[in-house]
């Protein structure tokens, strides 16, 4: 069994260590954990506060088996690009993608991702944006019109988790999501 984590570890903290430990508890001690980590620049465009080699070393000392570097264009991208780049790297290597979220419901996250990728979604979103709603409000209303769960998009870690699920679906990755409750 191989489990991937898309991360920054800027810095690695006890919550990250708990995630690695939880993977081993759930899948067994022989599970291989591969991290796809940002380099010296992180998602919001800032320089990392700790050098990438030290963050990679901390990940290995905390239980990761391998740390791969995300390309800088992926690391500096939006949540959607960050997720897509990480899934592209880990998709052929891992059985599961583990991430923290405000819900530990993988089917709910995947169903919301499917709705966002549906051909029905863009015209519903456009109609809501045309009423003057903000993007987040328009997105939630469009999802509700489709009968999908929009409440999951009210939490930042769920939003990134849904982006991971969208990337898994879009890339037809064999990975399954493994969200851990934050």
Short mmCIF file of N, CA and C in Angstrom, two decimals:
data_model
loop_
_atom_site.label_atom_id
_atom_site.label_comp_id
_atom_site.label_asym_id
_atom_site.label_seq_id
_atom_site.Cartn_x
_atom_site.Cartn_y
_atom_site.Cartn_z
N UNK A 1 0.85 -1.18 0.00
CA UNK A 1 0.00 0.00 0.00
C UNK A 1 0.90 1.24 0.00
N UNK A 2 0.54 2.19 -0.84
CA UNK A 2 1.30 3.44 -0.91
C UNK A 2 0.33 4.61 -0.78
N UNK A 3 0.67 5.54 0.09
CA UNK A 3 -0.18 6.71 0.36
C UNK A 3 0.63 7.97 0.08
N UNK A 4 0.02 8.89 -0.67
CA UNK A 4 0.66 10.15 -0.99
C UNK A 4 0.13 11.29 -0.15
N UNK A 5 0.98 12.28 0.05
CA UNK A 5 0.61 13.52 0.74
C UNK A 5 1.17 14.66 -0.09
N UNK A 6 0.32 15.62 -0.44
CA UNK A 6 0.77 16.84 -1.12
C UNK A 6 0.92 17.88 -0.01
N UNK A 7 2.12 18.45 0.11
CA UNK A 7 2.38 19.24 1.31
C UNK A 7 3.34 20.40 1.05
N UNK A 8 3.46 21.22 2.09
CA UNK A 8 4.45 22.29 2.10
C UNK A 8 5.39 22.14 3.30
N UNK A 9 4.85 21.69 4.43
CA UNK A 9 5.63 21.52 5.65
C UNK A 9 6.45 22.77 5.95
N UNK A 10 5.76 23.89 5.99
CA UNK A 10 6.41 25.18 6.14
C UNK A 10 5.99 25.87 7.44
N UNK A 11 6.37 25.37 8.59
CA UNK A 11 7.20 24.21 8.87
C UNK A 11 6.35 22.97 9.12
N UNK A 12 7.02 21.82 9.20
CA UNK A 12 6.37 20.59 9.61
C UNK A 12 6.04 20.72 11.09
N UNK A 13 4.82 20.38 11.47
CA UNK A 13 4.41 20.52 12.88
C UNK A 13 3.75 19.24 13.36
N UNK A 14 3.30 19.22 14.59
CA UNK A 14 2.74 18.01 15.19
C UNK A 14 1.49 17.51 14.45
N UNK A 15 0.72 18.41 13.86
CA UNK A 15 -0.44 17.99 13.07
C UNK A 15 -0.02 17.17 11.86
N UNK A 16 1.09 17.55 11.23
CA UNK A 16 1.61 16.79 10.10
C UNK A 16 2.11 15.41 10.56
N UNK A 17 2.81 15.39 11.68
CA UNK A 17 3.28 14.13 12.24
C UNK A 17 2.09 13.23 12.57
N UNK A 18 1.03 13.82 13.10
CA UNK A 18 -0.17 13.05 13.43
C UNK A 18 -0.78 12.45 12.15
N UNK A 19 -0.76 13.20 11.05
CA UNK A 19 -1.27 12.68 9.78
C UNK A 19 -0.48 11.45 9.34
N UNK A 20 0.83 11.53 9.38
CA UNK A 20 1.68 10.40 9.00
C UNK A 20 1.41 9.21 9.92
N UNK A 21 1.30 9.46 11.22
CA UNK A 21 1.01 8.38 12.17
C UNK A 21 -0.36 7.77 11.90
N UNK A 22 -1.33 8.60 11.57
CA UNK A 22 -2.69 8.11 11.29
C UNK A 22 -2.69 7.21 10.05
N UNK A 23 -1.91 7.57 9.05
CA UNK A 23 -1.81 6.72 7.85
C UNK A 23 -1.27 5.35 8.23
N UNK A 24 -0.22 5.33 9.03
CA UNK A 24 0.37 4.05 9.44
C UNK A 24 -0.60 3.24 10.30
N UNK A 25 -1.34 3.92 11.19
CA UNK A 25 -2.33 3.22 12.02
C UNK A 25 -3.42 2.60 11.15
N UNK A 26 -3.89 3.34 10.15
CA UNK A 26 -5.00 2.88 9.32
C UNK A 26 -4.58 1.80 8.32
N UNK A 27 -3.46 2.00 7.64
CA UNK A 27 -3.05 1.10 6.56
C UNK A 27 -2.00 0.07 6.97
N UNK A 28 -1.38 0.27 8.12
CA UNK A 28 -0.37 -0.67 8.60
C UNK A 28 1.03 -0.10 8.53
N UNK A 29 1.93 -0.66 9.34
CA UNK A 29 3.29 -0.11 9.44
C UNK A 29 4.13 -0.29 8.17
N UNK A 30 3.74 -1.21 7.30
CA UNK A 30 4.50 -1.45 6.07
C UNK A 30 4.11 -0.48 4.96
N UNK A 31 3.14 0.36 5.19
CA UNK A 31 2.67 1.32 4.19
C UNK A 31 3.79 2.29 3.81
N UNK A 32 3.92 2.53 2.53
CA UNK A 32 4.90 3.49 2.02
C UNK A 32 4.21 4.84 1.92
N UNK A 33 4.85 5.87 2.45
CA UNK A 33 4.30 7.24 2.42
C UNK A 33 5.22 8.10 1.55
N UNK A 34 4.63 8.67 0.50
CA UNK A 34 5.38 9.53 -0.41
C UNK A 34 4.80 10.94 -0.33
N UNK A 35 5.65 11.91 -0.07
CA UNK A 35 5.24 13.31 0.01
C UNK A 35 5.67 14.03 -1.26
N UNK A 36 4.77 14.82 -1.81
CA UNK A 36 5.10 15.75 -2.89
C UNK A 36 5.08 17.13 -2.24
N UNK A 37 6.25 17.70 -2.02
CA UNK A 37 6.39 18.91 -1.21
C UNK A 37 6.87 20.09 -2.05
N UNK A 38 6.36 21.26 -1.71
CA UNK A 38 6.85 22.48 -2.36
C UNK A 38 8.32 22.68 -2.03
N UNK A 39 9.01 23.38 -2.91
CA UNK A 39 10.44 23.64 -2.71
C UNK A 39 10.66 24.88 -1.86
N UNK A 40 11.49 25.78 -2.33
CA UNK A 40 11.83 26.96 -1.54
C UNK A 40 10.80 28.08 -1.65
N UNK A 41 9.76 27.89 -2.46
CA UNK A 41 8.65 28.83 -2.53
C UNK A 41 7.37 28.05 -2.31
N UNK A 42 6.43 28.65 -1.58
CA UNK A 42 5.20 27.95 -1.22
C UNK A 42 4.00 28.53 -1.95
N UNK A 43 2.85 27.92 -1.76
CA UNK A 43 1.67 28.19 -2.57
C UNK A 43 1.28 29.66 -2.68
N UNK A 44 1.43 30.42 -1.67
CA UNK A 44 1.01 31.82 -1.74
C UNK A 44 2.10 32.74 -2.29
N UNK A 45 3.14 32.15 -2.85
CA UNK A 45 4.19 32.92 -3.51
C UNK A 45 5.30 33.41 -2.61
N UNK A 46 5.24 33.06 -1.36
CA UNK A 46 6.26 33.51 -0.42
C UNK A 46 7.42 32.52 -0.38
N UNK A 47 8.61 33.01 -0.04
CA UNK A 47 9.71 32.07 0.19
C UNK A 47 9.39 31.22 1.42
N UNK A 48 9.75 29.96 1.37
CA UNK A 48 9.55 29.08 2.54
C UNK A 48 10.40 29.60 3.69
N UNK A 49 9.90 29.45 4.90
CA UNK A 49 10.65 29.94 6.06
C UNK A 49 11.80 29.00 6.43
N UNK A 50 11.73 27.75 5.94
CA UNK A 50 12.78 26.77 6.19
C UNK A 50 13.18 26.17 4.85
N UNK A 51 14.46 25.97 4.64
CA UNK A 51 14.96 25.42 3.39
C UNK A 51 14.31 24.07 3.08
N UNK A 52 14.10 23.81 1.80
CA UNK A 52 13.41 22.59 1.37
C UNK A 52 14.12 21.32 1.83
N UNK A 53 15.44 21.32 1.85
CA UNK A 53 16.16 20.11 2.27
C UNK A 53 15.92 19.81 3.75
N UNK A 54 15.83 20.84 4.57
CA UNK A 54 15.56 20.64 6.00
C UNK A 54 14.12 20.19 6.22
N UNK A 55 13.18 20.73 5.42
CA UNK A 55 11.78 20.30 5.53
C UNK A 55 11.63 18.85 5.07
N UNK A 56 12.35 18.47 4.01
CA UNK A 56 12.30 17.08 3.54
C UNK A 56 12.89 16.14 4.59
N UNK A 57 13.99 16.55 5.19
CA UNK A 57 14.61 15.74 6.25
C UNK A 57 13.64 15.58 7.42
N UNK A 58 12.97 16.65 7.80
CA UNK A 58 11.99 16.58 8.90
C UNK A 58 10.86 15.62 8.55
N UNK A 59 10.42 15.62 7.29
CA UNK A 59 9.36 14.71 6.86
C UNK A 59 9.81 13.26 6.98
N UNK A 60 11.02 12.97 6.54
CA UNK A 60 11.54 11.60 6.63
C UNK A 60 11.71 11.19 8.10
N UNK A 61 12.22 12.09 8.92
CA UNK A 61 12.37 11.79 10.35
C UNK A 61 11.01 11.61 11.03
N UNK A 62 9.97 12.16 10.44
CA UNK A 62 8.62 12.04 11.00
C UNK A 62 7.86 10.83 10.45
N UNK A 63 8.50 10.09 9.52
CA UNK A 63 7.88 8.86 9.05
C UNK A 63 7.63 8.75 7.57
N UNK A 64 7.86 9.81 6.79
CA UNK A 64 7.71 9.72 5.34
C UNK A 64 8.84 8.85 4.78
N UNK A 65 8.54 8.09 3.74
CA UNK A 65 9.55 7.23 3.12
C UNK A 65 10.27 7.91 1.97
N UNK A 66 9.60 8.84 1.30
CA UNK A 66 10.18 9.52 0.15
C UNK A 66 9.56 10.91 0.05
N UNK A 67 10.38 11.91 -0.25
CA UNK A 67 9.89 13.27 -0.45
C UNK A 67 10.32 13.71 -1.84
N UNK A 68 9.34 14.04 -2.66
CA UNK A 68 9.58 14.56 -4.01
C UNK A 68 9.26 16.04 -4.02
N UNK A 69 9.96 16.79 -4.85
CA UNK A 69 9.71 18.24 -4.91
C UNK A 69 8.68 18.57 -5.98
N UNK A 70 7.68 19.35 -5.59
CA UNK A 70 6.72 19.87 -6.56
C UNK A 70 7.42 20.89 -7.45
N UNK A 71 7.13 20.91 -8.73
CA UNK A 71 7.69 21.97 -9.57
C UNK A 71 7.25 23.34 -9.04
N UNK A 72 8.09 24.34 -9.19
CA UNK A 72 7.78 25.67 -8.66
C UNK A 72 6.48 26.21 -9.26
N UNK A 73 6.20 25.90 -10.52
CA UNK A 73 4.95 26.38 -11.14
C UNK A 73 3.73 25.75 -10.48
N UNK A 74 3.87 24.54 -9.98
CA UNK A 74 2.78 23.90 -9.22
C UNK A 74 2.68 24.50 -7.84
N UNK A 75 3.82 24.65 -7.17
CA UNK A 75 3.83 25.17 -5.80
C UNK A 75 3.27 26.58 -5.72
N UNK A 76 3.49 27.39 -6.74
CA UNK A 76 3.04 28.78 -6.73
C UNK A 76 1.65 28.96 -7.30
N UNK A 77 1.02 27.88 -7.71
CA UNK A 77 -0.27 27.94 -8.39
C UNK A 77 -1.43 28.13 -7.42
N UNK A 78 -2.62 28.30 -7.98
CA UNK A 78 -3.86 28.34 -7.20
C UNK A 78 -4.08 26.99 -6.55
N UNK A 79 -5.09 26.88 -5.72
CA UNK A 79 -5.42 25.60 -5.10
C UNK A 79 -5.68 24.54 -6.17
N UNK A 80 -6.36 24.92 -7.24
CA UNK A 80 -6.66 23.99 -8.32
C UNK A 80 -5.37 23.50 -8.99
N UNK A 81 -4.46 24.41 -9.30
CA UNK A 81 -3.19 24.05 -9.93
C UNK A 81 -2.28 23.27 -9.00
N UNK A 82 -2.26 23.65 -7.72
CA UNK A 82 -1.48 22.96 -6.70
C UNK A 82 -1.94 21.51 -6.60
N UNK A 83 -3.25 21.32 -6.52
CA UNK A 83 -3.82 19.98 -6.42
C UNK A 83 -3.53 19.17 -7.67
N UNK A 84 -3.76 19.77 -8.84
CA UNK A 84 -3.56 19.06 -10.10
C UNK A 84 -2.11 18.63 -10.27
N UNK A 85 -1.17 19.51 -9.94
CA UNK A 85 0.24 19.17 -10.06
C UNK A 85 0.66 18.07 -9.11
N UNK A 86 0.17 18.14 -7.88
CA UNK A 86 0.50 17.09 -6.91
C UNK A 86 -0.07 15.75 -7.30
N UNK A 87 -1.32 15.74 -7.76
CA UNK A 87 -1.95 14.48 -8.19
C UNK A 87 -1.23 13.93 -9.42
N UNK A 88 -0.80 14.81 -10.31
CA UNK A 88 -0.06 14.36 -11.50
C UNK A 88 1.21 13.60 -11.10
N UNK A 89 1.88 14.08 -10.08
CA UNK A 89 3.12 13.44 -9.62
C UNK A 89 2.82 12.14 -8.86
N UNK A 90 1.87 12.18 -7.95
CA UNK A 90 1.62 11.03 -7.08
C UNK A 90 0.69 9.99 -7.68
N UNK A 91 -0.08 10.37 -8.70
CA UNK A 91 -1.12 9.49 -9.24
C UNK A 91 -0.65 8.13 -9.71
N UNK A 92 0.52 8.04 -10.29
CA UNK A 92 1.00 6.75 -10.77
C UNK A 92 1.81 6.00 -9.71
N UNK A 93 2.01 6.64 -8.56
CA UNK A 93 2.83 6.04 -7.52
C UNK A 93 2.04 5.55 -6.31
N UNK A 94 0.85 6.13 -6.10
CA UNK A 94 0.14 5.92 -4.84
C UNK A 94 -1.26 5.33 -5.04
N UNK A 95 -1.69 4.59 -4.03
CA UNK A 95 -3.05 4.03 -4.00
C UNK A 95 -4.04 5.02 -3.40
N UNK A 96 -3.58 5.84 -2.46
CA UNK A 96 -4.43 6.79 -1.76
C UNK A 96 -3.74 8.15 -1.70
N UNK A 97 -4.55 9.18 -1.62
CA UNK A 97 -4.05 10.53 -1.37
C UNK A 97 -4.64 10.98 -0.04
N UNK A 98 -3.79 11.24 0.93
CA UNK A 98 -4.23 11.64 2.26
C UNK A 98 -4.11 13.16 2.41
N UNK A 99 -5.14 13.75 3.00
CA UNK A 99 -5.14 15.19 3.25
C UNK A 99 -6.04 15.48 4.44
N UNK A 100 -5.78 16.60 5.10
CA UNK A 100 -6.62 17.03 6.21
C UNK A 100 -7.82 17.80 5.66
N UNK A 101 -8.97 17.60 6.29
CA UNK A 101 -10.19 18.30 5.87
C UNK A 101 -11.11 18.46 7.07
N UNK A 102 -12.07 19.34 6.93
CA UNK A 102 -13.04 19.54 8.00
C UNK A 102 -14.11 18.46 8.00
N UNK A 103 -14.10 17.63 6.98
CA UNK A 103 -14.97 16.45 6.94
C UNK A 103 -14.10 15.26 6.56
N UNK A 104 -14.40 14.12 7.15
CA UNK A 104 -13.67 12.90 6.82
C UNK A 104 -14.51 12.02 5.90
N UNK A 105 -15.39 12.64 5.11
CA UNK A 105 -16.32 11.93 4.23
C UNK A 105 -15.79 11.94 2.80
N UNK A 106 -15.04 10.90 2.40
CA UNK A 106 -14.49 10.92 1.04
C UNK A 106 -15.55 10.92 -0.05
N UNK A 107 -16.67 10.24 0.18
CA UNK A 107 -17.71 10.22 -0.86
C UNK A 107 -18.36 11.60 -1.01
N UNK A 108 -18.55 12.31 0.07
CA UNK A 108 -19.10 13.66 -0.01
C UNK A 108 -18.18 14.60 -0.77
N UNK A 109 -16.88 14.51 -0.49
CA UNK A 109 -15.90 15.34 -1.18
C UNK A 109 -15.85 14.98 -2.67
N UNK A 110 -15.86 13.68 -2.98
CA UNK A 110 -15.81 13.25 -4.38
C UNK A 110 -17.09 13.65 -5.12
N UNK A 111 -18.23 13.52 -4.46
CA UNK A 111 -19.49 13.89 -5.12
C UNK A 111 -19.55 15.38 -5.42
N UNK A 112 -19.04 16.19 -4.52
CA UNK A 112 -18.99 17.64 -4.76
C UNK A 112 -18.03 17.93 -5.92
N UNK A 113 -16.90 17.23 -5.95
CA UNK A 113 -15.95 17.40 -7.05
C UNK A 113 -16.58 17.01 -8.38
N UNK A 114 -17.32 15.91 -8.39
CA UNK A 114 -18.01 15.48 -9.62
C UNK A 114 -19.00 16.53 -10.09
N UNK A 115 -19.73 17.13 -9.15
CA UNK A 115 -20.70 18.17 -9.51
C UNK A 115 -19.99 19.38 -10.11
N UNK A 116 -18.86 19.77 -9.52
CA UNK A 116 -18.12 20.92 -10.04
C UNK A 116 -17.56 20.65 -11.44
N UNK A 117 -17.29 19.40 -11.75
CA UNK A 117 -16.77 19.02 -13.07
C UNK A 117 -17.87 18.72 -14.09
N UNK A 118 -19.09 18.67 -13.62
CA UNK A 118 -20.22 18.34 -14.49
C UNK A 118 -20.42 19.41 -15.56
N UNK A 119 -20.87 18.98 -16.73
CA UNK A 119 -21.19 19.94 -17.80
C UNK A 119 -22.36 20.84 -17.42
N UNK A 120 -23.15 20.44 -16.44
CA UNK A 120 -24.28 21.25 -15.98
C UNK A 120 -23.84 22.43 -15.12
N UNK A 121 -22.65 22.32 -14.51
CA UNK A 121 -22.22 23.33 -13.55
C UNK A 121 -21.90 24.70 -14.16
N UNK A 122 -21.09 24.81 -15.23
CA UNK A 122 -20.70 26.14 -15.71
C UNK A 122 -21.87 27.08 -16.05
N UNK A 123 -22.93 26.62 -16.73
CA UNK A 123 -24.02 27.57 -17.01
C UNK A 123 -24.77 28.00 -15.74
N UNK A 124 -24.87 27.10 -14.78
CA UNK A 124 -25.51 27.47 -13.51
C UNK A 124 -24.66 28.49 -12.76
N UNK A 125 -23.35 28.28 -12.77
CA UNK A 125 -22.44 29.23 -12.13
C UNK A 125 -22.52 30.59 -12.82
N UNK A 126 -22.47 30.60 -14.15
CA UNK A 126 -22.54 31.85 -14.91
C UNK A 126 -23.82 32.61 -14.59
N UNK A 127 -24.94 31.90 -14.51
CA UNK A 127 -26.23 32.55 -14.20
C UNK A 127 -26.18 33.22 -12.83
N UNK A 128 -25.53 32.57 -11.87
CA UNK A 128 -25.43 33.14 -10.53
C UNK A 128 -24.46 34.32 -10.49
N UNK A 129 -23.36 34.20 -11.22
CA UNK A 129 -22.41 35.32 -11.28
C UNK A 129 -23.05 36.54 -11.94
N UNK A 130 -23.90 36.31 -12.93
CA UNK A 130 -24.58 37.40 -13.63
C UNK A 130 -25.55 38.16 -12.73
N UNK A 131 -25.93 37.55 -11.60
CA UNK A 131 -26.82 38.26 -10.66
C UNK A 131 -26.02 39.18 -9.74
N UNK A 132 -24.68 39.13 -9.85
CA UNK A 132 -23.84 39.98 -9.01
C UNK A 132 -23.28 39.28 -7.78
N UNK A 133 -23.56 38.00 -7.62
CA UNK A 133 -23.03 37.28 -6.47
C UNK A 133 -21.52 37.12 -6.60
N UNK A 134 -20.86 37.03 -5.45
CA UNK A 134 -19.43 36.73 -5.44
C UNK A 134 -19.22 35.30 -5.96
N UNK A 135 -18.00 34.99 -6.35
CA UNK A 135 -17.74 33.65 -6.87
C UNK A 135 -18.09 32.56 -5.85
N UNK A 136 -17.65 32.67 -4.58
CA UNK A 136 -18.00 31.61 -3.63
C UNK A 136 -19.52 31.45 -3.44
N UNK A 137 -20.24 32.56 -3.36
CA UNK A 137 -21.69 32.47 -3.20
C UNK A 137 -22.35 31.90 -4.45
N UNK A 138 -21.89 32.31 -5.61
CA UNK A 138 -22.45 31.80 -6.87
C UNK A 138 -22.17 30.31 -7.01
N UNK A 139 -20.97 29.89 -6.64
CA UNK A 139 -20.61 28.47 -6.72
C UNK A 139 -21.51 27.64 -5.81
N UNK A 140 -21.73 28.11 -4.59
CA UNK A 140 -22.57 27.37 -3.66
C UNK A 140 -24.01 27.29 -4.16
N UNK A 141 -24.54 28.39 -4.66
CA UNK A 141 -25.92 28.39 -5.16
C UNK A 141 -26.05 27.48 -6.37
N UNK A 142 -25.07 27.48 -7.26
CA UNK A 142 -25.10 26.61 -8.44
C UNK A 142 -25.07 25.14 -8.02
N UNK A 143 -24.25 24.81 -7.04
CA UNK A 143 -24.21 23.43 -6.56
C UNK A 143 -25.55 23.02 -5.95
N UNK A 144 -26.14 23.92 -5.18
CA UNK A 144 -27.44 23.64 -4.57
C UNK A 144 -28.49 23.39 -5.65
N UNK A 145 -28.43 24.14 -6.73
CA UNK A 145 -29.38 23.96 -7.83
C UNK A 145 -29.22 22.58 -8.48
N UNK A 146 -28.03 22.01 -8.37
CA UNK A 146 -27.78 20.68 -8.91
C UNK A 146 -28.12 19.58 -7.91
N UNK A 147 -28.47 19.97 -6.69
CA UNK A 147 -28.74 18.99 -5.64
C UNK A 147 -27.48 18.46 -4.98
N UNK A 148 -26.37 19.15 -5.17
CA UNK A 148 -25.08 18.74 -4.59
C UNK A 148 -24.85 19.45 -3.26
N UNK A 149 -23.97 18.90 -2.46
CA UNK A 149 -23.63 19.52 -1.18
C UNK A 149 -22.75 20.74 -1.42
N UNK A 150 -23.24 21.88 -0.98
CA UNK A 150 -22.46 23.10 -1.11
C UNK A 150 -21.80 23.46 0.22
N UNK A 151 -22.29 22.89 1.31
CA UNK A 151 -21.76 23.23 2.63
C UNK A 151 -20.29 22.86 2.80
N UNK A 152 -19.84 21.87 2.04
CA UNK A 152 -18.44 21.46 2.16
C UNK A 152 -17.49 22.56 1.72
N UNK A 153 -17.97 23.46 0.86
CA UNK A 153 -17.13 24.54 0.35
C UNK A 153 -17.04 25.73 1.31
N UNK A 154 -17.58 25.58 2.49
CA UNK A 154 -17.52 26.64 3.50
C UNK A 154 -16.27 26.55 4.37
N UNK A 155 -15.45 25.56 4.12
CA UNK A 155 -14.27 25.32 4.96
C UNK A 155 -13.02 25.22 4.08
N UNK A 156 -11.95 25.92 4.45
CA UNK A 156 -10.78 26.00 3.57
C UNK A 156 -10.10 24.67 3.27
N UNK A 157 -10.00 23.79 4.25
CA UNK A 157 -9.34 22.51 3.99
C UNK A 157 -10.21 21.60 3.13
N UNK A 158 -11.53 21.70 3.29
CA UNK A 158 -12.43 20.96 2.39
C UNK A 158 -12.28 21.45 0.96
N UNK A 159 -12.13 22.76 0.79
CA UNK A 159 -11.98 23.33 -0.56
C UNK A 159 -10.75 22.72 -1.24
N UNK A 160 -9.63 22.67 -0.54
CA UNK A 160 -8.43 22.07 -1.12
C UNK A 160 -8.64 20.57 -1.33
N UNK A 161 -9.30 19.90 -0.40
CA UNK A 161 -9.59 18.48 -0.55
C UNK A 161 -10.46 18.21 -1.78
N UNK A 162 -11.44 19.07 -2.02
CA UNK A 162 -12.29 18.93 -3.21
C UNK A 162 -11.46 19.16 -4.46
N UNK A 163 -10.51 20.09 -4.42
CA UNK A 163 -9.61 20.29 -5.56
C UNK A 163 -8.77 19.04 -5.81
N UNK A 164 -8.31 18.38 -4.75
CA UNK A 164 -7.61 17.11 -4.92
C UNK A 164 -8.52 16.09 -5.60
N UNK A 165 -9.76 16.01 -5.14
CA UNK A 165 -10.71 15.06 -5.74
C UNK A 165 -11.00 15.40 -7.19
N UNK A 166 -11.14 16.70 -7.51
CA UNK A 166 -11.32 17.09 -8.91
C UNK A 166 -10.13 16.65 -9.76
N UNK A 167 -8.93 16.82 -9.24
CA UNK A 167 -7.73 16.42 -9.98
C UNK A 167 -7.70 14.90 -10.17
N UNK A 168 -8.05 14.15 -9.15
CA UNK A 168 -8.10 12.69 -9.26
C UNK A 168 -9.07 12.29 -10.36
N UNK A 169 -10.25 12.91 -10.37
CA UNK A 169 -11.26 12.59 -11.38
C UNK A 169 -10.82 13.04 -12.78
N UNK A 170 -10.34 14.26 -12.90
CA UNK A 170 -9.95 14.82 -14.20
C UNK A 170 -8.81 14.03 -14.83
N UNK A 171 -7.89 13.58 -14.01
CA UNK A 171 -6.72 12.86 -14.51
C UNK A 171 -6.96 11.35 -14.56
N UNK A 172 -8.17 10.95 -14.16
CA UNK A 172 -8.51 9.52 -14.09
C UNK A 172 -7.46 8.75 -13.32
N UNK A 173 -7.04 9.34 -12.22
CA UNK A 173 -6.04 8.74 -11.36
C UNK A 173 -6.65 7.56 -10.60
N UNK A 174 -5.88 6.50 -10.43
CA UNK A 174 -6.38 5.37 -9.64
C UNK A 174 -6.39 5.63 -8.13
N UNK A 175 -5.83 6.76 -7.71
CA UNK A 175 -5.79 7.06 -6.27
C UNK A 175 -7.20 7.29 -5.74
N UNK A 176 -7.38 6.91 -4.49
CA UNK A 176 -8.62 7.20 -3.78
C UNK A 176 -8.32 8.24 -2.70
N UNK A 177 -9.26 9.13 -2.43
CA UNK A 177 -9.01 10.12 -1.37
C UNK A 177 -9.10 9.48 0.01
N UNK A 178 -8.23 9.93 0.89
CA UNK A 178 -8.25 9.48 2.30
C UNK A 178 -8.15 10.73 3.18
N UNK A 179 -9.32 11.41 3.37
CA UNK A 179 -9.30 12.62 4.21
C UNK A 179 -9.21 12.26 5.69
N UNK A 180 -8.47 13.07 6.40
CA UNK A 180 -8.36 12.93 7.86
C UNK A 180 -8.99 14.17 8.48
N UNK A 181 -9.85 13.95 9.45
CA UNK A 181 -10.55 15.05 10.11
C UNK A 181 -9.57 15.95 10.82
N UNK A 182 -9.66 17.27 10.54
CA UNK A 182 -8.80 18.25 11.19
C UNK A 182 -9.52 18.88 12.36
#
